[in-house]
mmCIF file with all atom_site columns, C-alpha atoms in Angstrom:
data_model
loop_
_atom_site.group_PDB
_atom_site.id
_atom_site.type_symbol
_atom_site.label_atom_id
_atom_site.label_alt_id
_atom_site.label_comp_id
_atom_site.label_asym_id
_atom_site.label_entity_id
_atom_site.label_seq_id
_atom_site.pdbx_PDB_ins_code
_atom_site.Cartn_x
_atom_site.Cartn_y
_atom_site.Cartn_z
_atom_site.occupancy
_atom_site.B_iso_or_equiv
_atom_site.pdbx_formal_charge
_atom_site.auth_seq_id
_atom_site.auth_comp_id
_atom_site.auth_asym_id
_atom_site.auth_atom_id
_atom_site.pdbx_PDB_model_num
ATOM 1   C CA . UNK A 1 1   ? -16.213 -5.266  -86.826 1.00 0.00 ? 23  UNK A CA 1
ATOM 2   C CA . UNK A 1 2   ? -14.009 -5.507  -83.788 1.00 0.00 ? 24  UNK A CA 1
ATOM 3   C CA . UNK A 1 3   ? -14.738 -2.876  -81.216 1.00 0.00 ? 25  UNK A CA 1
ATOM 4   C CA . UNK A 1 4   ? -11.721 -1.882  -79.172 1.00 0.00 ? 26  UNK A CA 1
ATOM 5   C CA . UNK A 1 5   ? -12.591 -1.395  -75.523 1.00 0.00 ? 27  UNK A CA 1
ATOM 6   C CA . UNK A 1 6   ? -10.502 -1.197  -72.424 1.00 0.00 ? 28  UNK A CA 1
ATOM 7   C CA . UNK A 1 7   ? -10.666 -4.233  -70.153 1.00 0.00 ? 29  UNK A CA 1
ATOM 8   C CA . UNK A 1 8   ? -13.657 -3.879  -67.852 1.00 0.00 ? 30  UNK A CA 1
ATOM 9   C CA . UNK A 1 9   ? -12.568 -6.479  -65.340 1.00 0.00 ? 31  UNK A CA 1
ATOM 10  C CA . UNK A 1 10  ? -10.785 -4.000  -63.130 1.00 0.00 ? 32  UNK A CA 1
ATOM 11  C CA . UNK A 1 11  ? -7.429  -5.690  -63.720 1.00 0.00 ? 33  UNK A CA 1
ATOM 12  C CA . UNK A 1 12  ? -4.603  -3.262  -64.121 1.00 0.00 ? 34  UNK A CA 1
ATOM 13  C CA . UNK A 1 13  ? -1.224  -4.744  -64.949 1.00 0.00 ? 35  UNK A CA 1
ATOM 14  C CA . UNK A 1 14  ? 1.669   -4.013  -62.620 1.00 0.00 ? 36  UNK A CA 1
ATOM 15  C CA . UNK A 1 15  ? 3.568   -0.901  -63.602 1.00 0.00 ? 37  UNK A CA 1
ATOM 16  C CA . UNK A 1 16  ? 6.593   -2.161  -65.505 1.00 0.00 ? 38  UNK A CA 1
ATOM 17  C CA . UNK A 1 17  ? 8.527   -1.245  -68.583 1.00 0.00 ? 39  UNK A CA 1
ATOM 18  C CA . UNK A 1 18  ? 7.910   -4.505  -70.427 1.00 0.00 ? 40  UNK A CA 1
ATOM 19  C CA . UNK A 1 19  ? 5.870   -7.678  -70.328 1.00 0.00 ? 41  UNK A CA 1
ATOM 20  C CA . UNK A 1 20  ? 9.087   -9.629  -69.742 1.00 0.00 ? 42  UNK A CA 1
ATOM 21  C CA . UNK A 1 21  ? 8.821   -8.516  -66.092 1.00 0.00 ? 43  UNK A CA 1
ATOM 22  C CA . UNK A 1 22  ? 5.285   -9.883  -65.695 1.00 0.00 ? 44  UNK A CA 1
ATOM 23  C CA . UNK A 1 23  ? 4.763   -13.316 -64.169 1.00 0.00 ? 45  UNK A CA 1
ATOM 24  C CA . UNK A 1 24  ? 2.880   -15.931 -66.245 1.00 0.00 ? 46  UNK A CA 1
ATOM 25  C CA . UNK A 1 25  ? -0.220  -15.606 -64.009 1.00 0.00 ? 47  UNK A CA 1
ATOM 26  C CA . UNK A 1 26  ? -0.205  -11.819 -64.517 1.00 0.00 ? 48  UNK A CA 1
ATOM 27  C CA . UNK A 1 27  ? 0.108   -12.235 -68.280 1.00 0.00 ? 49  UNK A CA 1
ATOM 28  C CA . UNK A 1 28  ? -2.785  -14.706 -68.309 1.00 0.00 ? 50  UNK A CA 1
ATOM 29  C CA . UNK A 1 29  ? -4.943  -12.367 -66.205 1.00 0.00 ? 51  UNK A CA 1
ATOM 30  C CA . UNK A 1 30  ? -4.152  -9.498  -68.577 1.00 0.00 ? 52  UNK A CA 1
ATOM 31  C CA . UNK A 1 31  ? -5.033  -11.603 -71.637 1.00 0.00 ? 53  UNK A CA 1
ATOM 32  C CA . UNK A 1 32  ? -8.235  -12.798 -69.943 1.00 0.00 ? 54  UNK A CA 1
ATOM 33  C CA . UNK A 1 33  ? -9.226  -9.185  -69.210 1.00 0.00 ? 55  UNK A CA 1
ATOM 34  C CA . UNK A 1 34  ? -8.641  -8.076  -72.821 1.00 0.00 ? 56  UNK A CA 1
ATOM 35  C CA . UNK A 1 35  ? -10.441 -11.043 -74.397 1.00 0.00 ? 57  UNK A CA 1
ATOM 36  C CA . UNK A 1 36  ? -13.341 -10.918 -71.933 1.00 0.00 ? 58  UNK A CA 1
ATOM 37  C CA . UNK A 1 37  ? -13.846 -7.212  -72.627 1.00 0.00 ? 59  UNK A CA 1
ATOM 38  C CA . UNK A 1 38  ? -13.854 -7.818  -76.382 1.00 0.00 ? 60  UNK A CA 1
ATOM 39  C CA . UNK A 1 39  ? -16.408 -10.613 -76.034 1.00 0.00 ? 61  UNK A CA 1
ATOM 40  C CA . UNK A 1 40  ? -18.539 -8.592  -73.612 1.00 0.00 ? 62  UNK A CA 1
ATOM 41  C CA . UNK A 1 41  ? -18.018 -11.127 -70.834 1.00 0.00 ? 63  UNK A CA 1
ATOM 42  C CA . UNK A 1 42  ? -16.830 -10.905 -67.258 1.00 0.00 ? 64  UNK A CA 1
ATOM 43  C CA . UNK A 1 43  ? -13.283 -12.115 -66.681 1.00 0.00 ? 65  UNK A CA 1
ATOM 44  C CA . UNK A 1 44  ? -14.726 -14.623 -64.194 1.00 0.00 ? 66  UNK A CA 1
ATOM 45  C CA . UNK A 1 45  ? -16.561 -16.314 -67.079 1.00 0.00 ? 67  UNK A CA 1
ATOM 46  C CA . UNK A 1 46  ? -13.179 -17.248 -68.556 1.00 0.00 ? 68  UNK A CA 1
ATOM 47  C CA . UNK A 1 47  ? -11.459 -18.076 -65.266 1.00 0.00 ? 69  UNK A CA 1
ATOM 48  C CA . UNK A 1 48  ? -13.995 -20.386 -63.645 1.00 0.00 ? 70  UNK A CA 1
ATOM 49  C CA . UNK A 1 49  ? -13.617 -24.136 -63.827 1.00 0.00 ? 71  UNK A CA 1
ATOM 50  C CA . UNK A 1 50  ? -16.870 -24.646 -65.693 1.00 0.00 ? 72  UNK A CA 1
ATOM 51  C CA . UNK A 1 51  ? -17.108 -24.744 -69.466 1.00 0.00 ? 73  UNK A CA 1
ATOM 52  C CA . UNK A 1 52  ? -19.820 -22.076 -69.496 1.00 0.00 ? 74  UNK A CA 1
ATOM 53  C CA . UNK A 1 53  ? -21.537 -20.834 -72.607 1.00 0.00 ? 75  UNK A CA 1
ATOM 54  C CA . UNK A 1 54  ? -20.201 -21.527 -76.077 1.00 0.00 ? 76  UNK A CA 1
ATOM 55  C CA . UNK A 1 55  ? -19.201 -17.862 -76.299 1.00 0.00 ? 77  UNK A CA 1
ATOM 56  C CA . UNK A 1 56  ? -17.262 -18.071 -73.018 1.00 0.00 ? 78  UNK A CA 1
ATOM 57  C CA . UNK A 1 57  ? -15.580 -21.323 -74.092 1.00 0.00 ? 79  UNK A CA 1
ATOM 58  C CA . UNK A 1 58  ? -14.409 -19.753 -77.374 1.00 0.00 ? 80  UNK A CA 1
ATOM 59  C CA . UNK A 1 59  ? -13.182 -16.635 -75.585 1.00 0.00 ? 81  UNK A CA 1
ATOM 60  C CA . UNK A 1 60  ? -11.272 -18.831 -73.103 1.00 0.00 ? 82  UNK A CA 1
ATOM 61  C CA . UNK A 1 61  ? -9.694  -20.810 -75.954 1.00 0.00 ? 83  UNK A CA 1
ATOM 62  C CA . UNK A 1 62  ? -8.606  -17.588 -77.649 1.00 0.00 ? 84  UNK A CA 1
ATOM 63  C CA . UNK A 1 63  ? -7.136  -16.296 -74.383 1.00 0.00 ? 85  UNK A CA 1
ATOM 64  C CA . UNK A 1 64  ? -5.194  -19.540 -73.916 1.00 0.00 ? 86  UNK A CA 1
ATOM 65  C CA . UNK A 1 65  ? -3.976  -19.356 -77.514 1.00 0.00 ? 87  UNK A CA 1
ATOM 66  C CA . UNK A 1 66  ? -2.834  -15.740 -77.135 1.00 0.00 ? 88  UNK A CA 1
ATOM 67  C CA . UNK A 1 67  ? -1.011  -16.500 -73.893 1.00 0.00 ? 89  UNK A CA 1
ATOM 68  C CA . UNK A 1 68  ? 0.905   -19.255 -75.691 1.00 0.00 ? 90  UNK A CA 1
ATOM 69  C CA . UNK A 1 69  ? 1.472   -17.741 -79.135 1.00 0.00 ? 91  UNK A CA 1
ATOM 70  C CA . UNK A 1 70  ? 1.536   -14.043 -78.256 1.00 0.00 ? 92  UNK A CA 1
ATOM 71  C CA . UNK A 1 71  ? 3.537   -14.278 -75.046 1.00 0.00 ? 93  UNK A CA 1
ATOM 72  C CA . UNK A 1 72  ? 5.376   -17.577 -75.406 1.00 0.00 ? 94  UNK A CA 1
ATOM 73  C CA . UNK A 1 73  ? 4.046   -19.118 -72.203 1.00 0.00 ? 95  UNK A CA 1
ATOM 74  C CA . UNK A 1 74  ? 4.222   -22.897 -71.875 1.00 0.00 ? 96  UNK A CA 1
ATOM 75  C CA . UNK A 1 75  ? 1.115   -25.063 -71.852 1.00 0.00 ? 97  UNK A CA 1
ATOM 76  C CA . UNK A 1 76  ? 1.910   -25.947 -68.245 1.00 0.00 ? 98  UNK A CA 1
ATOM 77  C CA . UNK A 1 77  ? 2.119   -22.301 -67.111 1.00 0.00 ? 99  UNK A CA 1
ATOM 78  C CA . UNK A 1 78  ? -1.110  -21.426 -68.907 1.00 0.00 ? 100 UNK A CA 1
ATOM 79  C CA . UNK A 1 79  ? -2.794  -24.518 -67.478 1.00 0.00 ? 101 UNK A CA 1
ATOM 80  C CA . UNK A 1 80  ? -1.875  -23.462 -63.935 1.00 0.00 ? 102 UNK A CA 1
ATOM 81  C CA . UNK A 1 81  ? -3.265  -19.961 -64.514 1.00 0.00 ? 103 UNK A CA 1
ATOM 82  C CA . UNK A 1 82  ? -6.527  -21.240 -66.035 1.00 0.00 ? 104 UNK A CA 1
ATOM 83  C CA . UNK A 1 83  ? -6.894  -24.232 -63.700 1.00 0.00 ? 105 UNK A CA 1
ATOM 84  C CA . UNK A 1 84  ? -6.770  -26.671 -66.586 1.00 0.00 ? 106 UNK A CA 1
ATOM 85  C CA . UNK A 1 85  ? -4.572  -29.473 -67.879 1.00 0.00 ? 107 UNK A CA 1
ATOM 86  C CA . UNK A 1 86  ? -1.827  -28.766 -70.422 1.00 0.00 ? 108 UNK A CA 1
ATOM 87  C CA . UNK A 1 87  ? -3.612  -31.000 -72.938 1.00 0.00 ? 109 UNK A CA 1
ATOM 88  C CA . UNK A 1 88  ? -6.643  -28.704 -72.725 1.00 0.00 ? 110 UNK A CA 1
ATOM 89  C CA . UNK A 1 89  ? -4.382  -25.755 -73.599 1.00 0.00 ? 111 UNK A CA 1
ATOM 90  C CA . UNK A 1 90  ? -2.913  -27.689 -76.534 1.00 0.00 ? 112 UNK A CA 1
ATOM 91  C CA . UNK A 1 91  ? -6.442  -28.468 -77.758 1.00 0.00 ? 113 UNK A CA 1
ATOM 92  C CA . UNK A 1 92  ? -7.464  -24.802 -77.461 1.00 0.00 ? 114 UNK A CA 1
ATOM 93  C CA . UNK A 1 93  ? -4.434  -23.742 -79.496 1.00 0.00 ? 115 UNK A CA 1
ATOM 94  C CA . UNK A 1 94  ? -5.272  -26.266 -82.233 1.00 0.00 ? 116 UNK A CA 1
ATOM 95  C CA . UNK A 1 95  ? -8.914  -25.135 -82.346 1.00 0.00 ? 117 UNK A CA 1
ATOM 96  C CA . UNK A 1 96  ? -7.995  -21.449 -82.660 1.00 0.00 ? 118 UNK A CA 1
ATOM 97  C CA . UNK A 1 97  ? -5.207  -22.103 -85.179 1.00 0.00 ? 119 UNK A CA 1
ATOM 98  C CA . UNK A 1 98  ? -7.581  -24.129 -87.376 1.00 0.00 ? 120 UNK A CA 1
ATOM 99  C CA . UNK A 1 99  ? -10.252 -21.411 -87.150 1.00 0.00 ? 121 UNK A CA 1
ATOM 100 C CA . UNK A 1 100 ? -7.778  -18.750 -88.330 1.00 0.00 ? 122 UNK A CA 1
ATOM 101 C CA . UNK A 1 101 ? -8.423  -19.900 -91.899 1.00 0.00 ? 123 UNK A CA 1
ATOM 102 C CA . UNK A 1 102 ? -11.496 -17.658 -91.683 1.00 0.00 ? 124 UNK A CA 1
ATOM 103 C CA . UNK A 1 103 ? -10.265 -14.135 -92.527 1.00 0.00 ? 125 UNK A CA 1
ATOM 104 C CA . UNK A 1 104 ? -12.648 -12.395 -90.101 1.00 0.00 ? 126 UNK A CA 1
ATOM 105 C CA . UNK A 1 105 ? -11.718 -14.666 -87.219 1.00 0.00 ? 127 UNK A CA 1
ATOM 106 C CA . UNK A 1 106 ? -8.028  -14.254 -88.060 1.00 0.00 ? 128 UNK A CA 1
ATOM 107 C CA . UNK A 1 107 ? -8.339  -10.451 -88.029 1.00 0.00 ? 129 UNK A CA 1
ATOM 108 C CA . UNK A 1 108 ? -10.127 -10.538 -84.676 1.00 0.00 ? 130 UNK A CA 1
ATOM 109 C CA . UNK A 1 109 ? -7.464  -12.756 -83.096 1.00 0.00 ? 131 UNK A CA 1
ATOM 110 C CA . UNK A 1 110 ? -4.647  -10.653 -84.577 1.00 0.00 ? 132 UNK A CA 1
ATOM 111 C CA . UNK A 1 111 ? -6.248  -7.473  -83.222 1.00 0.00 ? 133 UNK A CA 1
ATOM 112 C CA . UNK A 1 112 ? -6.721  -9.054  -79.791 1.00 0.00 ? 134 UNK A CA 1
ATOM 113 C CA . UNK A 1 113 ? -3.055  -10.061 -79.802 1.00 0.00 ? 135 UNK A CA 1
ATOM 114 C CA . UNK A 1 114 ? -2.043  -6.459  -80.519 1.00 0.00 ? 136 UNK A CA 1
ATOM 115 C CA . UNK A 1 115 ? -4.359  -5.201  -77.772 1.00 0.00 ? 137 UNK A CA 1
ATOM 116 C CA . UNK A 1 116 ? -2.898  -7.655  -75.261 1.00 0.00 ? 138 UNK A CA 1
ATOM 117 C CA . UNK A 1 117 ? 0.667   -6.741  -76.166 1.00 0.00 ? 139 UNK A CA 1
ATOM 118 C CA . UNK A 1 118 ? -0.131  -3.047  -75.849 1.00 0.00 ? 140 UNK A CA 1
ATOM 119 C CA . UNK A 1 119 ? -1.796  -3.638  -72.476 1.00 0.00 ? 141 UNK A CA 1
ATOM 120 C CA . UNK A 1 120 ? 1.313   -5.509  -71.340 1.00 0.00 ? 142 UNK A CA 1
ATOM 121 C CA . UNK A 1 121 ? 3.395   -2.461  -72.156 1.00 0.00 ? 143 UNK A CA 1
ATOM 122 C CA . UNK A 1 122 ? 5.455   -3.883  -74.956 1.00 0.00 ? 144 UNK A CA 1
ATOM 123 C CA . UNK A 1 123 ? 5.616   -6.230  -77.865 1.00 0.00 ? 145 UNK A CA 1
ATOM 124 C CA . UNK A 1 124 ? 4.813   -9.258  -75.709 1.00 0.00 ? 146 UNK A CA 1
ATOM 125 C CA . UNK A 1 125 ? 8.150   -10.988 -76.054 1.00 0.00 ? 147 UNK A CA 1
#
């Protein structure tokens, strides 16, 4: 079962009326904070240039996917925020999309998307 927790990374999004006013880097940091908190990881585990543990790699892929699908950011913008190539972001999106065939995984990703949108102060679009 997905446990809803507030992001523990210390990131607080800028005070704004909607996520449309947030810069791509801010959106990525917000998504990283939400996903890291859900996975019980530090945000730094998702942001560093190393692959890290399998758990951290999956959490990072989900964060990249949510930044693209949930907030409409380009692969290039996400790549700059994560310090990775756009092809890595495309691969992460394919991996997560393929894994969504599993109902439990799909529910977890959908819930994380809702959490990220709520944290951004709007519907994410």
